[in-house]
């Protein structure tokens, strides 16, 4: 039976996942430099391993109020549209192999322009209590439009974001 590996994470108390093949590393949130890039949901940038990486605010995208002052926030560094981008999450829960039979399409009733990045619904069997958790899989390639990805790329190349 075929399986797909997902990295699971929390935003508030809701569990989400991203395909592991898209994620290059997990980092701690540190030294975020806010920049007005004109692209919605970009929180700022970090300088990581000689690369300037924009930070995408998933909570803002999903309409969640950022009430957490947690210091455990983490960044999922991914490659999409020819650039590195960091997705801020409250906590990384781990990596799971999800059988094909436990991956269902997102119901059509919730699909629209704003939710196009919600890829599928995962049924994750809990090892602690035997119950199944429902996890929403996020497609990072569809979080922004092509023109928004281009705007971020252009903003990162501008002189204001380069270090001396």
PDB file of N, CA and C in Angstrom, residues 7-68:
ATOM      1  N   UNK A   7       4.592  16.254   7.186  1.00  0.00           N
ATOM      2  CA  UNK A   7       5.037  16.878   8.424  1.00  0.00           C
ATOM      3  C   UNK A   7       3.787  17.493   9.039  1.00  0.00           C
ATOM      4  N   UNK A   8       3.523  17.160  10.288  1.00  0.00           N
ATOM      5  CA  UNK A   8       2.330  17.640  10.979  1.00  0.00           C
ATOM      6  C   UNK A   8       2.705  18.789  11.899  1.00  0.00           C
ATOM      7  N   UNK A   9       1.814  19.770  11.980  1.00  0.00           N
ATOM      8  CA  UNK A   9       2.074  20.941  12.824  1.00  0.00           C
ATOM      9  C   UNK A   9       0.773  21.518  13.342  1.00  0.00           C
ATOM     10  N   UNK A  10       0.901  22.368  14.353  1.00  0.00           N
ATOM     11  CA  UNK A  10      -0.246  23.033  14.955  1.00  0.00           C
ATOM     12  C   UNK A  10      -0.284  24.503  14.574  1.00  0.00           C
ATOM     13  N   UNK A  11      -1.487  24.980  14.319  1.00  0.00           N
ATOM     14  CA  UNK A  11      -1.813  26.407  14.266  1.00  0.00           C
ATOM     15  C   UNK A  11      -2.974  26.554  15.234  1.00  0.00           C
ATOM     16  N   UNK A  12      -2.774  27.282  16.308  1.00  0.00           N
ATOM     17  CA  UNK A  12      -3.702  27.259  17.441  1.00  0.00           C
ATOM     18  C   UNK A  12      -3.824  25.802  17.871  1.00  0.00           C
ATOM     19  N   UNK A  13      -5.020  25.268  17.950  1.00  0.00           N
ATOM     20  CA  UNK A  13      -5.185  23.879  18.381  1.00  0.00           C
ATOM     21  C   UNK A  13      -5.488  22.946  17.208  1.00  0.00           C
ATOM     22  N   UNK A  14      -5.520  23.472  15.991  1.00  0.00           N
ATOM     23  CA  UNK A  14      -5.839  22.667  14.806  1.00  0.00           C
ATOM     24  C   UNK A  14      -4.567  22.058  14.220  1.00  0.00           C
ATOM     25  N   UNK A  15      -4.666  20.792  13.839  1.00  0.00           N
ATOM     26  CA  UNK A  15      -3.546  20.100  13.214  1.00  0.00           C
ATOM     27  C   UNK A  15      -3.612  20.267  11.698  1.00  0.00           C
ATOM     28  N   UNK A  16      -2.450  20.539  11.113  1.00  0.00           N
ATOM     29  CA  UNK A  16      -2.295  20.669   9.667  1.00  0.00           C
ATOM     30  C   UNK A  16      -1.110  19.819   9.245  1.00  0.00           C
ATOM     31  N   UNK A  17      -1.000  19.619   7.949  1.00  0.00           N
ATOM     32  CA  UNK A  17       0.131  18.883   7.415  1.00  0.00           C
ATOM     33  C   UNK A  17       0.568  19.449   6.080  1.00  0.00           C
ATOM     34  N   UNK A  18       1.817  19.182   5.740  1.00  0.00           N
ATOM     35  CA  UNK A  18       2.379  19.506   4.426  1.00  0.00           C
ATOM     36  C   UNK A  18       3.179  18.290   3.988  1.00  0.00           C
ATOM     37  N   UNK A  19       3.179  18.041   2.685  1.00  0.00           N
ATOM     38  CA  UNK A  19       3.969  16.918   2.199  1.00  0.00           C
ATOM     39  C   UNK A  19       5.445  17.153   2.525  1.00  0.00           C
ATOM     40  N   UNK A  20       6.061  16.156   3.096  1.00  0.00           N
ATOM     41  CA  UNK A  20       7.439  16.273   3.555  1.00  0.00           C
ATOM     42  C   UNK A  20       8.405  16.567   2.411  1.00  0.00           C
ATOM     43  N   UNK A  21       8.096  16.118   1.215  1.00  0.00           N
ATOM     44  CA  UNK A  21       8.997  16.343   0.080  1.00  0.00           C
ATOM     45  C   UNK A  21       9.172  17.829  -0.222  1.00  0.00           C
ATOM     46  N   UNK A  22       8.268  18.670   0.245  1.00  0.00           N
ATOM     47  CA  UNK A  22       8.349  20.113   0.006  1.00  0.00           C
ATOM     48  C   UNK A  22       9.191  20.838   1.055  1.00  0.00           C
ATOM     49  N   UNK A  23       9.444  20.198   2.187  1.00  0.00           N
ATOM     50  CA  UNK A  23      10.097  20.841   3.325  1.00  0.00           C
ATOM     51  C   UNK A  23      11.589  20.511   3.326  1.00  0.00           C
ATOM     52  N   UNK A  24      12.436  21.552   3.407  1.00  0.00           N
ATOM     53  CA  UNK A  24      13.877  21.314   3.422  1.00  0.00           C
ATOM     54  C   UNK A  24      14.464  21.343   4.833  1.00  0.00           C
ATOM     55  N   UNK A  25      13.825  22.085   5.759  1.00  0.00           N
ATOM     56  CA  UNK A  25      14.319  22.106   7.135  1.00  0.00           C
ATOM     57  C   UNK A  25      13.265  22.681   8.075  1.00  0.00           C
ATOM     58  N   UNK A  26      13.507  22.470   9.363  1.00  0.00           N
ATOM     59  CA  UNK A  26      12.683  23.040  10.432  1.00  0.00           C
ATOM     60  C   UNK A  26      13.609  23.917  11.245  1.00  0.00           C
ATOM     61  N   UNK A  27      13.213  25.155  11.450  1.00  0.00           N
ATOM     62  CA  UNK A  27      14.062  26.112  12.164  1.00  0.00           C
ATOM     63  C   UNK A  27      13.274  26.775  13.288  1.00  0.00           C
ATOM     64  N   UNK A  28      14.001  27.307  14.253  1.00  0.00           N
ATOM     65  CA  UNK A  28      13.383  28.114  15.300  1.00  0.00           C
ATOM     66  C   UNK A  28      13.177  29.527  14.760  1.00  0.00           C
ATOM     67  N   UNK A  29      12.141  30.189  15.220  1.00  0.00           N
ATOM     68  CA  UNK A  29      11.894  31.571  14.816  1.00  0.00           C
ATOM     69  C   UNK A  29      12.903  32.463  15.528  1.00  0.00           C
ATOM     70  N   UNK A  30      13.589  33.287  14.771  1.00  0.00           N
ATOM     71  CA  UNK A  30      14.548  34.196  15.365  1.00  0.00           C
ATOM     72  C   UNK A  30      14.747  35.407  14.468  1.00  0.00           C
ATOM     73  N   UNK A  31      15.026  36.531  15.048  1.00  0.00           N
ATOM     74  CA  UNK A  31      15.413  37.748  14.351  1.00  0.00           C
ATOM     75  C   UNK A  31      14.645  38.014  13.057  1.00  0.00           C
ATOM     76  N   UNK A  32      13.320  38.104  13.180  1.00  0.00           N
ATOM     77  CA  UNK A  32      12.478  38.403  12.025  1.00  0.00           C
ATOM     78  C   UNK A  32      12.527  39.900  11.763  1.00  0.00           C
ATOM     79  N   UNK A  33      12.844  40.260  10.537  1.00  0.00           N
ATOM     80  CA  UNK A  33      12.895  41.658  10.135  1.00  0.00           C
ATOM     81  C   UNK A  33      11.622  41.970   9.350  1.00  0.00           C
ATOM     82  N   UNK A  34      10.739  42.799   9.930  1.00  0.00           N
ATOM     83  CA  UNK A  34       9.522  43.128   9.191  1.00  0.00           C
ATOM     84  C   UNK A  34       9.852  43.987   7.971  1.00  0.00           C
ATOM     85  N   UNK A  35       9.205  43.687   6.854  1.00  0.00           N
ATOM     86  CA  UNK A  35       9.399  44.513   5.660  1.00  0.00           C
ATOM     87  C   UNK A  35       8.048  44.719   4.974  1.00  0.00           C
ATOM     88  N   UNK A  36       7.858  45.899   4.455  1.00  0.00           N
ATOM     89  CA  UNK A  36       6.603  46.166   3.737  1.00  0.00           C
ATOM     90  C   UNK A  36       6.743  45.744   2.273  1.00  0.00           C
ATOM     91  N   UNK A  37       6.541  44.469   1.986  1.00  0.00           N
ATOM     92  CA  UNK A  37       6.727  43.977   0.627  1.00  0.00           C
ATOM     93  C   UNK A  37       5.486  44.146  -0.230  1.00  0.00           C
ATOM     94  N   UNK A  38       4.381  44.549   0.374  1.00  0.00           N
ATOM     95  CA  UNK A  38       3.174  44.734  -0.400  1.00  0.00           C
ATOM     96  C   UNK A  38       2.476  43.435  -0.749  1.00  0.00           C
ATOM     97  N   UNK A  39       2.919  42.326  -0.166  1.00  0.00           N
ATOM     98  CA  UNK A  39       2.272  41.049  -0.418  1.00  0.00           C
ATOM     99  C   UNK A  39       1.598  40.611   0.876  1.00  0.00           C
ATOM    100  N   UNK A  40       0.327  40.317   0.761  1.00  0.00           N
ATOM    101  CA  UNK A  40      -0.440  39.909   1.922  1.00  0.00           C
ATOM    102  C   UNK A  40       0.147  38.633   2.522  1.00  0.00           C
ATOM    103  N   UNK A  41       0.146  38.553   3.834  1.00  0.00           N
ATOM    104  CA  UNK A  41       0.561  37.392   4.618  1.00  0.00           C
ATOM    105  C   UNK A  41       2.073  37.213   4.754  1.00  0.00           C
ATOM    106  N   UNK A  42       2.874  38.081   4.166  1.00  0.00           N
ATOM    107  CA  UNK A  42       4.312  37.997   4.396  1.00  0.00           C
ATOM    108  C   UNK A  42       4.622  38.810   5.650  1.00  0.00           C
ATOM    109  N   UNK A  43       5.135  38.130   6.658  1.00  0.00           N
ATOM    110  CA  UNK A  43       5.357  38.731   7.976  1.00  0.00           C
ATOM    111  C   UNK A  43       6.677  39.490   8.048  1.00  0.00           C
ATOM    112  N   UNK A  44       7.653  39.060   7.280  1.00  0.00           N
ATOM    113  CA  UNK A  44       8.976  39.664   7.308  1.00  0.00           C
ATOM    114  C   UNK A  44       9.960  38.733   6.643  1.00  0.00           C
ATOM    115  N   UNK A  45      11.237  38.932   6.974  1.00  0.00           N
ATOM    116  CA  UNK A  45      12.289  38.093   6.399  1.00  0.00           C
ATOM    117  C   UNK A  45      13.246  37.649   7.494  1.00  0.00           C
ATOM    118  N   UNK A  46      13.974  36.578   7.201  1.00  0.00           N
ATOM    119  CA  UNK A  46      15.081  36.147   8.043  1.00  0.00           C
ATOM    120  C   UNK A  46      16.275  35.931   7.128  1.00  0.00           C
ATOM    121  N   UNK A  47      17.449  35.941   7.736  1.00  0.00           N
ATOM    122  CA  UNK A  47      18.674  35.637   7.005  1.00  0.00           C
ATOM    123  C   UNK A  47      19.159  34.300   7.543  1.00  0.00           C
ATOM    124  N   UNK A  48      19.056  33.261   6.711  1.00  0.00           N
ATOM    125  CA  UNK A  48      19.365  31.903   7.143  1.00  0.00           C
ATOM    126  C   UNK A  48      20.339  31.267   6.162  1.00  0.00           C
ATOM    127  N   UNK A  49      21.483  30.849   6.672  1.00  0.00           N
ATOM    128  CA  UNK A  49      22.497  30.183   5.853  1.00  0.00           C
ATOM    129  C   UNK A  49      22.758  30.938   4.549  1.00  0.00           C
ATOM    130  N   UNK A  50      23.008  32.230   4.711  1.00  0.00           N
ATOM    131  CA  UNK A  50      23.366  33.111   3.590  1.00  0.00           C
ATOM    132  C   UNK A  50      22.244  33.348   2.582  1.00  0.00           C
ATOM    133  N   UNK A  51      21.001  33.115   2.992  1.00  0.00           N
ATOM    134  CA  UNK A  51      19.854  33.322   2.120  1.00  0.00           C
ATOM    135  C   UNK A  51      18.816  34.175   2.849  1.00  0.00           C
ATOM    136  N   UNK A  52      18.261  35.149   2.150  1.00  0.00           N
ATOM    137  CA  UNK A  52      17.162  35.938   2.694  1.00  0.00           C
ATOM    138  C   UNK A  52      15.874  35.188   2.367  1.00  0.00           C
ATOM    139  N   UNK A  53      15.111  34.875   3.411  1.00  0.00           N
ATOM    140  CA  UNK A  53      13.915  34.050   3.252  1.00  0.00           C
ATOM    141  C   UNK A  53      12.704  34.796   3.805  1.00  0.00           C
ATOM    142  N   UNK A  54      11.639  34.947   2.992  1.00  0.00           N
ATOM    143  CA  UNK A  54      10.409  35.564   3.500  1.00  0.00           C
ATOM    144  C   UNK A  54       9.673  34.598   4.430  1.00  0.00           C
ATOM    145  N   UNK A  55       8.977  35.170   5.416  1.00  0.00           N
ATOM    146  CA  UNK A  55       8.193  34.371   6.356  1.00  0.00           C
ATOM    147  C   UNK A  55       6.722  34.561   6.034  1.00  0.00           C
ATOM    148  N   UNK A  56       6.056  33.463   5.759  1.00  0.00           N
ATOM    149  CA  UNK A  56       4.635  33.468   5.422  1.00  0.00           C
ATOM    150  C   UNK A  56       3.828  33.210   6.685  1.00  0.00           C
ATOM    151  N   UNK A  57       2.839  34.060   6.941  1.00  0.00           N
ATOM    152  CA  UNK A  57       2.005  33.976   8.139  1.00  0.00           C
ATOM    153  C   UNK A  57       0.771  33.118   7.848  1.00  0.00           C
ATOM    154  N   UNK A  58       0.854  31.820   8.145  1.00  0.00           N
ATOM    155  CA  UNK A  58      -0.258  30.913   7.893  1.00  0.00           C
ATOM    156  C   UNK A  58      -1.490  31.260   8.708  1.00  0.00           C
ATOM    157  N   UNK A  59      -1.293  31.726   9.950  1.00  0.00           N
ATOM    158  CA  UNK A  59      -2.445  32.082  10.778  1.00  0.00           C
ATOM    159  C   UNK A  59      -3.242  33.222  10.146  1.00  0.00           C
ATOM    160  N   UNK A  60      -2.550  34.213   9.621  1.00  0.00           N
ATOM    161  CA  UNK A  60      -3.252  35.320   8.957  1.00  0.00           C
ATOM    162  C   UNK A  60      -3.992  34.808   7.724  1.00  0.00           C
ATOM    163  N   UNK A  61      -3.371  33.938   6.959  1.00  0.00           N
ATOM    164  CA  UNK A  61      -3.996  33.370   5.761  1.00  0.00           C
ATOM    165  C   UNK A  61      -5.286  32.648   6.118  1.00  0.00           C
ATOM    166  N   UNK A  62      -5.268  31.929   7.235  1.00  0.00           N
ATOM    167  CA  UNK A  62      -6.430  31.139   7.629  1.00  0.00           C
ATOM    168  C   UNK A  62      -7.382  31.894   8.554  1.00  0.00           C
ATOM    169  N   UNK A  63      -7.164  33.204   8.703  1.00  0.00           N
ATOM    170  CA  UNK A  63      -8.078  34.030   9.492  1.00  0.00           C
ATOM    171  C   UNK A  63      -8.021  33.767  10.982  1.00  0.00           C
ATOM    172  N   UNK A  64      -6.881  33.332  11.481  1.00  0.00           N
ATOM    173  CA  UNK A  64      -6.710  33.060  12.910  1.00  0.00           C
ATOM    174  C   UNK A  64      -6.082  34.267  13.580  1.00  0.00           C
ATOM    175  N   UNK A  65      -6.643  34.662  14.707  1.00  0.00           N
ATOM    176  CA  UNK A  65      -6.061  35.736  15.489  1.00  0.00           C
ATOM    177  C   UNK A  65      -4.803  35.204  16.147  1.00  0.00           C
ATOM    178  N   UNK A  66      -3.717  35.953  16.043  1.00  0.00           N
ATOM    179  CA  UNK A  66      -2.447  35.504  16.601  1.00  0.00           C
ATOM    180  C   UNK A  66      -2.357  35.875  18.074  1.00  0.00           C
ATOM    181  N   UNK A  67      -3.014  35.070  18.909  1.00  0.00           N
ATOM    182  CA  UNK A  67      -3.034  35.335  20.349  1.00  0.00           C
ATOM    183  C   UNK A  67      -1.875  34.660  21.068  1.00  0.00           C
ATOM    184  N   UNK A  68      -1.201  33.773  20.386  1.00  0.00           N
ATOM    185  CA  UNK A  68      -0.129  33.002  21.011  1.00  0.00           C
ATOM    186  C   UNK A  68       1.129  33.851  21.162  1.00  0.00           C
TER     187      UNK A  68
END
